[in-house]
Tab-separated table of C-alpha atoms in Angstrom:
chain	number	residue	atom	x	y	z
Z	1	MET	CA	24.437	150.655	-66.384
Z	2	THR	CA	23.625	150.759	-70.185
Z	3	ALA	CA	20.637	147.769	-70.476
Z	4	LYS	CA	22.326	144.713	-72.968
Z	5	MET	CA	20.389	144.765	-75.959
Z	6	ARG	CA	18.125	141.703	-76.496
Z	7	SER	CA	18.250	139.581	-79.031
Z	8	LEU	CA	16.615	136.452	-79.581
Z	9	ALA	CA	18.035	133.272	-81.087
Z	10	PHE	CA	16.158	130.615	-82.729
Z	11	ALA	CA	18.599	127.837	-82.278
Z	12	LEU	CA	17.557	124.767	-84.714
Z	13	GLY	CA	19.172	121.601	-83.942
Z	14	GLY	CA	20.059	117.895	-86.152
Z	15	GLY	CA	18.163	115.591	-86.622
Z	16	GLY	CA	18.344	114.539	-91.022
Z	17	ALA	CA	14.599	114.170	-92.201
Z	18	HIS	CA	13.285	115.681	-88.978
Z	19	GLY	CA	13.943	118.758	-89.816
Z	20	ALA	CA	10.598	118.843	-91.824
Z	21	LEU	CA	9.231	118.795	-88.192
Z	22	GLN	CA	10.978	122.583	-88.119
Z	23	VAL	CA	9.607	124.070	-90.792
Z	24	GLY	CA	6.097	123.666	-89.548
Z	25	ALA	CA	6.977	124.988	-86.101
Z	26	LEU	CA	8.695	127.918	-87.875
Z	27	ARG	CA	5.186	128.675	-89.373
Z	28	ALA	CA	3.913	128.646	-86.024
Z	29	LEU	CA	5.946	131.016	-84.775
Z	30	LEU	CA	5.924	133.429	-87.598
Z	31	GLU	CA	2.125	133.536	-87.284
Z	32	ALA	CA	2.402	134.373	-83.582
Z	33	GLY	CA	4.922	137.361	-84.141
Z	34	ILE	CA	8.105	136.216	-83.158
Z	35	GLN	CA	10.841	136.882	-84.975
Z	36	PRO	CA	14.516	136.233	-84.531
Z	37	ASP	CA	17.808	138.583	-84.521
Z	38	LEU	CA	19.947	135.572	-84.714
Z	39	LEU	CA	19.538	132.286	-86.707
Z	40	VAL	CA	21.712	129.334	-85.096
Z	41	GLY	CA	22.035	125.935	-86.995
Z	42	THR	CA	23.323	122.783	-86.787
Z	43	SER	CA	23.227	119.874	-89.761
Z	44	ILE	CA	19.554	120.178	-90.820
Z	45	GLY	CA	18.989	122.778	-88.770
Z	46	ALA	CA	21.842	124.785	-90.368
Z	47	VAL	CA	20.492	124.127	-94.059
Z	48	ASN	CA	16.807	125.482	-92.486
Z	49	ALA	CA	18.616	128.245	-90.931
Z	50	VAL	CA	20.569	129.486	-94.292
Z	51	PHE	CA	17.518	129.424	-96.308
Z	52	LEU	CA	15.954	132.026	-93.838
Z	53	ALA	CA	18.677	133.828	-94.048
Z	54	MET	CA	18.656	134.229	-97.959
Z	55	HIS	CA	15.271	134.543	-98.247
Z	56	GLY	CA	13.915	135.861	-94.912
Z	57	PHE	CA	11.268	134.966	-92.082
Z	58	THR	CA	7.845	135.811	-94.050
Z	59	SER	CA	4.845	133.492	-94.882
Z	60	LYS	CA	6.389	133.132	-98.690
Z	61	ALA	CA	9.774	132.455	-97.480
Z	62	LEU	CA	8.354	129.899	-95.563
Z	63	ASP	CA	6.407	128.610	-98.592
Z	64	ASP	CA	9.326	127.875	-100.496
Z	65	LEU	CA	11.277	126.539	-97.856
Z	66	ASN	CA	8.217	124.021	-97.823
Z	67	THR	CA	8.827	123.169	-101.847
Z	68	ALA	CA	12.332	123.097	-101.216
Z	69	TRP	CA	11.757	120.196	-98.528
Z	70	PHE	CA	9.475	118.656	-101.408
Z	71	ALA	CA	12.556	118.916	-104.110
Z	72	ALA	CA	14.693	117.114	-101.358
Z	73	ALA	CA	12.187	114.034	-100.657
Z	74	LYS	CA	12.662	113.947	-104.456
Z	75	ALA	CA	16.013	113.895	-105.078
Z	76	ASP	CA	16.603	111.006	-102.349
Z	77	LEU	CA	19.623	112.763	-100.504
Z	78	PHE	CA	20.607	109.962	-98.023
Z	79	PRO	CA	20.221	106.951	-99.691
Z	80	ALA	CA	18.823	104.318	-97.370
Z	81	SER	CA	21.138	101.989	-98.252
Z	82	THR	CA	23.373	102.121	-94.845
Z	83	PRO	CA	25.701	99.349	-94.476
Z	84	TRP	CA	26.424	99.481	-98.033
Z	85	LEU	CA	27.706	103.452	-97.918
Z	86	ALA	CA	28.948	102.364	-94.270
Z	87	MET	CA	31.509	99.843	-95.763
Z	88	ARG	CA	32.775	102.036	-98.718
Z	89	VAL	CA	33.467	104.423	-95.674
Z	90	PHE	CA	35.479	102.429	-93.977
Z	91	PHE	CA	37.547	100.866	-96.982
Z	92	ASN	CA	37.693	104.606	-98.770
Z	93	ARG	CA	36.128	103.676	-101.790
Z	94	PHE	CA	34.486	106.092	-102.990
Z	95	HIS	CA	34.081	106.065	-107.340
Z	96	ALA	CA	30.477	108.583	-107.165
Z	97	ARG	CA	30.943	110.413	-103.746
Z	98	PRO	CA	27.256	110.243	-102.164
Z	99	ASP	CA	27.668	113.892	-100.967
Z	100	GLN	CA	27.668	115.229	-104.261
Z	101	ARG	CA	24.030	115.043	-104.561
Z	102	LEU	CA	23.631	117.140	-101.140
Z	103	LYS	CA	26.053	119.327	-102.608
Z	104	ASP	CA	24.380	119.998	-106.044
Z	105	PHE	CA	21.395	120.137	-104.096
Z	106	PHE	CA	22.389	123.409	-101.989
Z	107	ILE	CA	23.584	124.904	-105.082
Z	108	SER	CA	20.387	124.355	-106.708
Z	109	GLN	CA	19.058	126.126	-103.727
Z	110	GLY	CA	21.321	129.236	-103.909
Z	111	ALA	CA	23.996	128.165	-102.371
Z	112	THR	CA	26.566	128.766	-104.672
Z	113	PRO	CA	30.442	128.455	-104.335
Z	114	ASP	CA	30.729	132.219	-103.885
Z	115	LEU	CA	27.995	133.362	-101.870
Z	116	ARG	CA	29.199	134.267	-98.443
Z	117	PHE	CA	28.018	134.860	-95.341
Z	118	ALA	CA	28.000	138.617	-95.474
Z	119	ASP	CA	26.031	138.212	-98.615
Z	120	LEU	CA	23.074	136.914	-96.811
Z	121	PRO	CA	20.398	140.173	-96.335
Z	122	HIS	CA	17.821	139.139	-93.645
Z	123	PHE	CA	19.714	137.355	-90.951
Z	124	PRO	CA	22.980	136.911	-89.212
Z	125	VAL	CA	23.547	132.770	-89.290
Z	126	ILE	CA	26.167	129.968	-87.485
Z	127	LEU	CA	26.826	126.582	-88.476
Z	128	VAL	CA	27.846	124.366	-86.254
Z	129	SER	CA	30.699	122.331	-87.133
Z	130	SER	CA	32.892	119.891	-85.186
Z	131	ASP	CA	36.346	119.302	-85.827
Z	132	LEU	CA	37.944	116.419	-84.997
Z	133	ASN	CA	41.350	117.132	-85.762
Z	134	ASN	CA	41.727	120.020	-82.932
Z	135	HIS	CA	38.392	118.183	-80.659
Z	136	GLN	CA	36.648	121.831	-80.669
Z	137	PRO	CA	33.361	123.376	-82.288
Z	138	VAL	CA	33.590	125.420	-85.525
Z	139	TYR	CA	31.092	128.111	-86.008
Z	140	TYR	CA	30.914	129.022	-89.557
Z	141	GLY	CA	29.819	132.591	-90.114
Z	142	SER	CA	31.510	134.232	-87.778
Z	143	ASN	CA	33.980	134.920	-90.248
Z	144	PRO	CA	31.749	137.061	-92.939
Z	145	HIS	CA	33.869	135.741	-95.565
Z	146	ASP	CA	33.157	132.436	-94.594
Z	147	SER	CA	31.706	129.897	-97.674
Z	148	VAL	CA	28.371	129.315	-96.876
Z	149	LEU	CA	28.243	126.083	-98.771
Z	150	GLU	CA	31.421	124.829	-97.664
Z	151	GLY	CA	29.797	125.809	-93.876
Z	152	LEU	CA	26.601	123.624	-94.980
Z	153	LEU	CA	28.793	120.600	-96.028
Z	154	ALA	CA	30.550	120.863	-93.009
Z	155	SER	CA	27.919	121.233	-90.643
Z	156	THR	CA	25.958	118.200	-92.520
Z	157	ALA	CA	28.921	116.049	-93.023
Z	158	LEU	CA	27.501	112.836	-91.249
Z	159	PRO	CA	29.162	109.564	-92.234
Z	160	PRO	CA	28.453	107.522	-94.533
Z	161	TRP	CA	26.288	109.803	-96.460
Z	162	VAL	CA	28.383	112.872	-96.464
Z	163	HIS	CA	32.394	112.946	-96.523
Z	164	PRO	CA	34.432	114.390	-93.680
Z	165	ILE	CA	35.433	117.729	-94.965
Z	166	GLU	CA	39.305	118.055	-94.470
Z	167	THR	CA	40.943	121.999	-94.826
Z	168	GLY	CA	43.382	123.455	-93.079
Z	169	GLY	CA	44.282	121.485	-90.330
Z	170	HIS	CA	40.817	120.653	-89.933
Z	171	PHE	CA	38.829	117.616	-90.093
Z	172	LEU	CA	35.141	118.582	-89.992
Z	173	ILE	CA	31.937	116.615	-89.832
Z	174	ASP	CA	28.491	117.136	-88.522
Z	175	GLY	CA	27.665	119.832	-86.151
Z	176	GLY	CA	25.798	117.147	-83.966
Z	177	SER	CA	28.832	115.713	-82.220
Z	178	VAL	CA	29.564	118.677	-80.074
Z	179	SER	CA	26.575	120.581	-80.486
Z	180	ASN	CA	22.989	119.052	-81.654
Z	181	LEU	CA	21.134	121.570	-80.162
Z	182	PRO	CA	23.005	125.029	-80.456
Z	183	ILE	CA	22.359	126.819	-77.301
Z	184	GLU	CA	25.798	127.582	-76.283
Z	185	PRO	CA	26.523	128.651	-80.059
Z	186	ALA	CA	23.665	130.927	-80.150
Z	187	ILE	CA	24.945	132.279	-76.414
Z	188	THR	CA	28.632	132.640	-78.060
Z	189	HIS	CA	27.248	134.485	-80.451
Z	190	GLY	CA	24.997	137.119	-78.820
Z	191	ALA	CA	21.767	135.765	-77.806
Z	192	THR	CA	19.718	137.015	-75.007
Z	193	GLU	CA	17.211	134.738	-75.318
Z	194	VAL	CA	16.839	131.385	-77.521
Z	195	ILE	CA	13.600	129.483	-78.789
Z	196	ALA	CA	15.270	126.182	-79.255
Z	197	LEU	CA	13.728	123.488	-82.058
Z	198	GLU	CA	14.625	119.788	-80.612
Z	199	LEU	CA	14.517	117.177	-82.932
Z	200	THR	CA	15.580	114.472	-80.733
Z	201	ASN	CA	12.748	112.580	-78.480
Z	202	LEU	CA	15.439	111.793	-75.850
Z	203	ASP	CA	12.578	110.159	-73.654
Z	204	ASP	CA	11.578	107.973	-76.210
Z	205	ILE	CA	13.562	104.794	-75.948
Z	206	ASP	CA	12.914	101.336	-75.490
Z	207	LEU	CA	15.149	100.489	-72.384
Z	208	ASN	CA	14.355	97.050	-73.455
Z	209	ALA	CA	15.435	96.842	-76.586
Z	210	HIS	CA	18.746	95.454	-77.551
Z	211	GLY	CA	21.317	94.797	-80.361
Z	212	PHE	CA	23.950	96.994	-82.215
Z	213	GLY	CA	21.465	99.482	-83.337
Z	214	SER	CA	19.423	100.121	-80.069
Z	215	PHE	CA	22.614	100.281	-78.722
Z	216	LEU	CA	23.955	102.898	-81.095
Z	217	THR	CA	20.791	104.952	-80.716
Z	218	LYS	CA	21.476	104.977	-76.368
Z	219	TYR	CA	24.834	106.318	-76.781
Z	220	LEU	CA	24.043	108.835	-79.139
Z	221	ASN	CA	20.724	110.087	-77.195
Z	222	THR	CA	23.279	109.763	-74.294
Z	223	ILE	CA	25.608	112.204	-75.094
Z	224	GLU	CA	22.923	114.517	-76.624
Z	225	ALA	CA	21.416	114.970	-73.329
Z	226	ARG	CA	24.414	115.672	-71.959
Z	227	GLN	CA	25.192	118.161	-73.824
Z	228	ILE	CA	22.091	120.009	-73.723
Z	229	SER	CA	22.220	120.024	-70.021
Z	230	LEU	CA	25.778	121.693	-69.781
Z	231	GLU	CA	24.562	124.158	-72.730
Z	232	LEU	CA	21.573	124.896	-70.635
Z	233	GLU	CA	23.689	125.222	-67.548
Z	234	LEU	CA	25.731	127.738	-68.838
Z	235	ALA	CA	22.361	129.508	-69.966
Z	236	ARG	CA	21.322	129.587	-66.711
Z	237	THR	CA	24.661	131.231	-65.271
Z	238	LYS	CA	24.817	133.522	-67.600
Z	239	ASP	CA	20.778	134.590	-66.870
Z	240	ILE	CA	20.252	134.021	-70.452
Z	241	HIS	CA	16.437	132.852	-71.345
Z	242	VAL	CA	16.014	129.555	-72.664
Z	243	HIS	CA	12.783	127.691	-73.652
Z	244	ILE	CA	13.226	124.317	-76.008
Z	245	VAL	CA	10.661	123.183	-78.097
Z	246	THR	CA	10.718	119.517	-78.627
Z	247	LEU	CA	9.238	118.424	-82.010
Z	248	LYS	CA	8.614	114.791	-82.039
Z	249	THR	CA	7.376	112.393	-84.407
Z	250	GLU	CA	3.823	109.968	-84.248
Z	251	ILE	CA	5.872	107.375	-85.528
Z	252	PRO	CA	9.150	106.160	-85.651
Z	253	VAL	CA	10.917	108.072	-88.941
Z	254	PRO	CA	14.415	107.233	-90.012
Z	255	ALA	CA	16.589	110.130	-90.043
Z	256	TRP	CA	17.164	109.848	-93.813
Z	257	ASP	CA	14.192	109.109	-94.570
Z	258	PHE	CA	12.358	112.353	-96.615
Z	259	SER	CA	8.967	110.381	-97.438
Z	260	HIS	CA	7.118	111.707	-94.675
Z	261	THR	CA	7.898	115.558	-94.854
Z	262	ASP	CA	4.345	116.743	-95.569
Z	263	GLU	CA	3.079	115.018	-92.198
Z	264	LEU	CA	6.345	116.101	-90.322
Z	265	ILE	CA	5.453	119.803	-91.169
Z	266	ALA	CA	1.747	119.600	-90.051
Z	267	ARG	CA	2.986	118.255	-86.950
Z	268	GLY	CA	6.007	120.724	-86.279
Z	269	TYR	CA	3.173	123.242	-86.431
Z	270	HIS	CA	0.783	121.898	-84.542
Z	271	ILE	CA	3.274	120.915	-81.471
Z	272	THR	CA	4.243	124.538	-81.305
Z	273	ASN	CA	1.078	126.582	-81.681
Z	274	GLN	CA	0.674	124.120	-78.825
Z	275	GLU	CA	3.584	125.239	-76.866
Z	276	ILE	CA	3.051	128.943	-77.796
Z	277	ALA	CA	-0.400	128.901	-76.029
Z	278	ARG	CA	1.245	127.575	-72.812
Z	279	TRP	CA	3.153	130.516	-73.100
Z	280	LYS	CA	2.022	133.225	-70.858
Z	281	PRO	CA	0.589	136.787	-72.944
Z	282	ALA	CA	3.056	139.644	-70.675
Z	283	ARG	CA	1.937	143.379	-71.032
Z	284	LYS	CA	4.244	144.246	-73.887
Z	285	ARG	CA	4.528	142.079	-76.709
Z	286	TRP	CA	5.682	138.160	-75.276
Z	287	TRP	CA	9.016	137.755	-75.864
Z	288	THR	CA	9.876	141.062	-73.782
Z	289	GLY	CA	8.270	140.478	-70.840
Z	290	MET	CA	8.556	136.313	-70.387
Z	291	PHE	CA	11.298	134.668	-68.710
Z	292	PHE	CA	12.544	131.737	-70.477
Z	293	HIS	CA	14.449	129.327	-67.904
Z	294	PRO	CA	16.661	127.157	-69.369
Z	295	ASP	CA	14.760	123.959	-67.790
Z	296	ARG	CA	12.122	122.094	-70.031
Z	297	THR	CA	9.202	122.455	-67.665
Z	298	HIS	CA	9.410	125.958	-66.113
Z	299	MET	CA	8.529	129.302	-67.599
Z	300	MET	CA	8.310	132.435	-65.251
Z	301	ASP	CA	5.967	135.655	-66.276
Z	302	ASN	CA	8.001	138.514	-65.455
Z	303	SER	CA	5.055	141.289	-66.111
């Protein structure tokens, strides 16, 4: 029987401004000599994934990604006036769409309206969105003729900041609704190993906190924890090796607050270097001899 060809996917999870942690984590993975064969992203992870697919996975590309993140912070892509925005979404009163600045930013970074996934020169990339009309995930990039810009907007369409996309009978919002840490999408698109960069710290919850904000956080974290559990179980049944790197902030940082970009990049780098140091070296390149078991704490050296 012919052995299945190895395909390592980086699964980049959603988390708004916390996506800067992934920039540092990617730097650590690059310095360790770990190169992906596939990039899969949800929400802000989709943005990072497309940037790498356009520019490559090199030190220069990550320098440019750093610069793009600082440009995003300056552009104030997600205004902090959440209640005002939410009321305008609820009453469908948009004179100036708040997502236009996000669209303009993507275009300024090279995701022009004519760019297709087939045009991306470095890696295949899959972006995850959620179709509320058909109760299904939508994978931009599965069709090489898909629009990269539309995929980015669909994967990041998180009300109240970004309006849902209505197209062809679909009602698309942020991919975090169906797979905020896109392990299953990576498996669906051929990954045999997955390194998942998680931005939501599911264990850092104040169990005694009350109020609507606390309720909403607990509710969303419960959904995400269940998603991850099911996707890891799928990986286990298919003998797909998964390792989750949990990237968490030292202090609470709202998902819309990009003012901590510098410190988050540095922290993501530090956390991932620590994680890599715990991965046992194999006789060959480490990832060819390491089983990434689909749980959060155990790995097995297969050498």
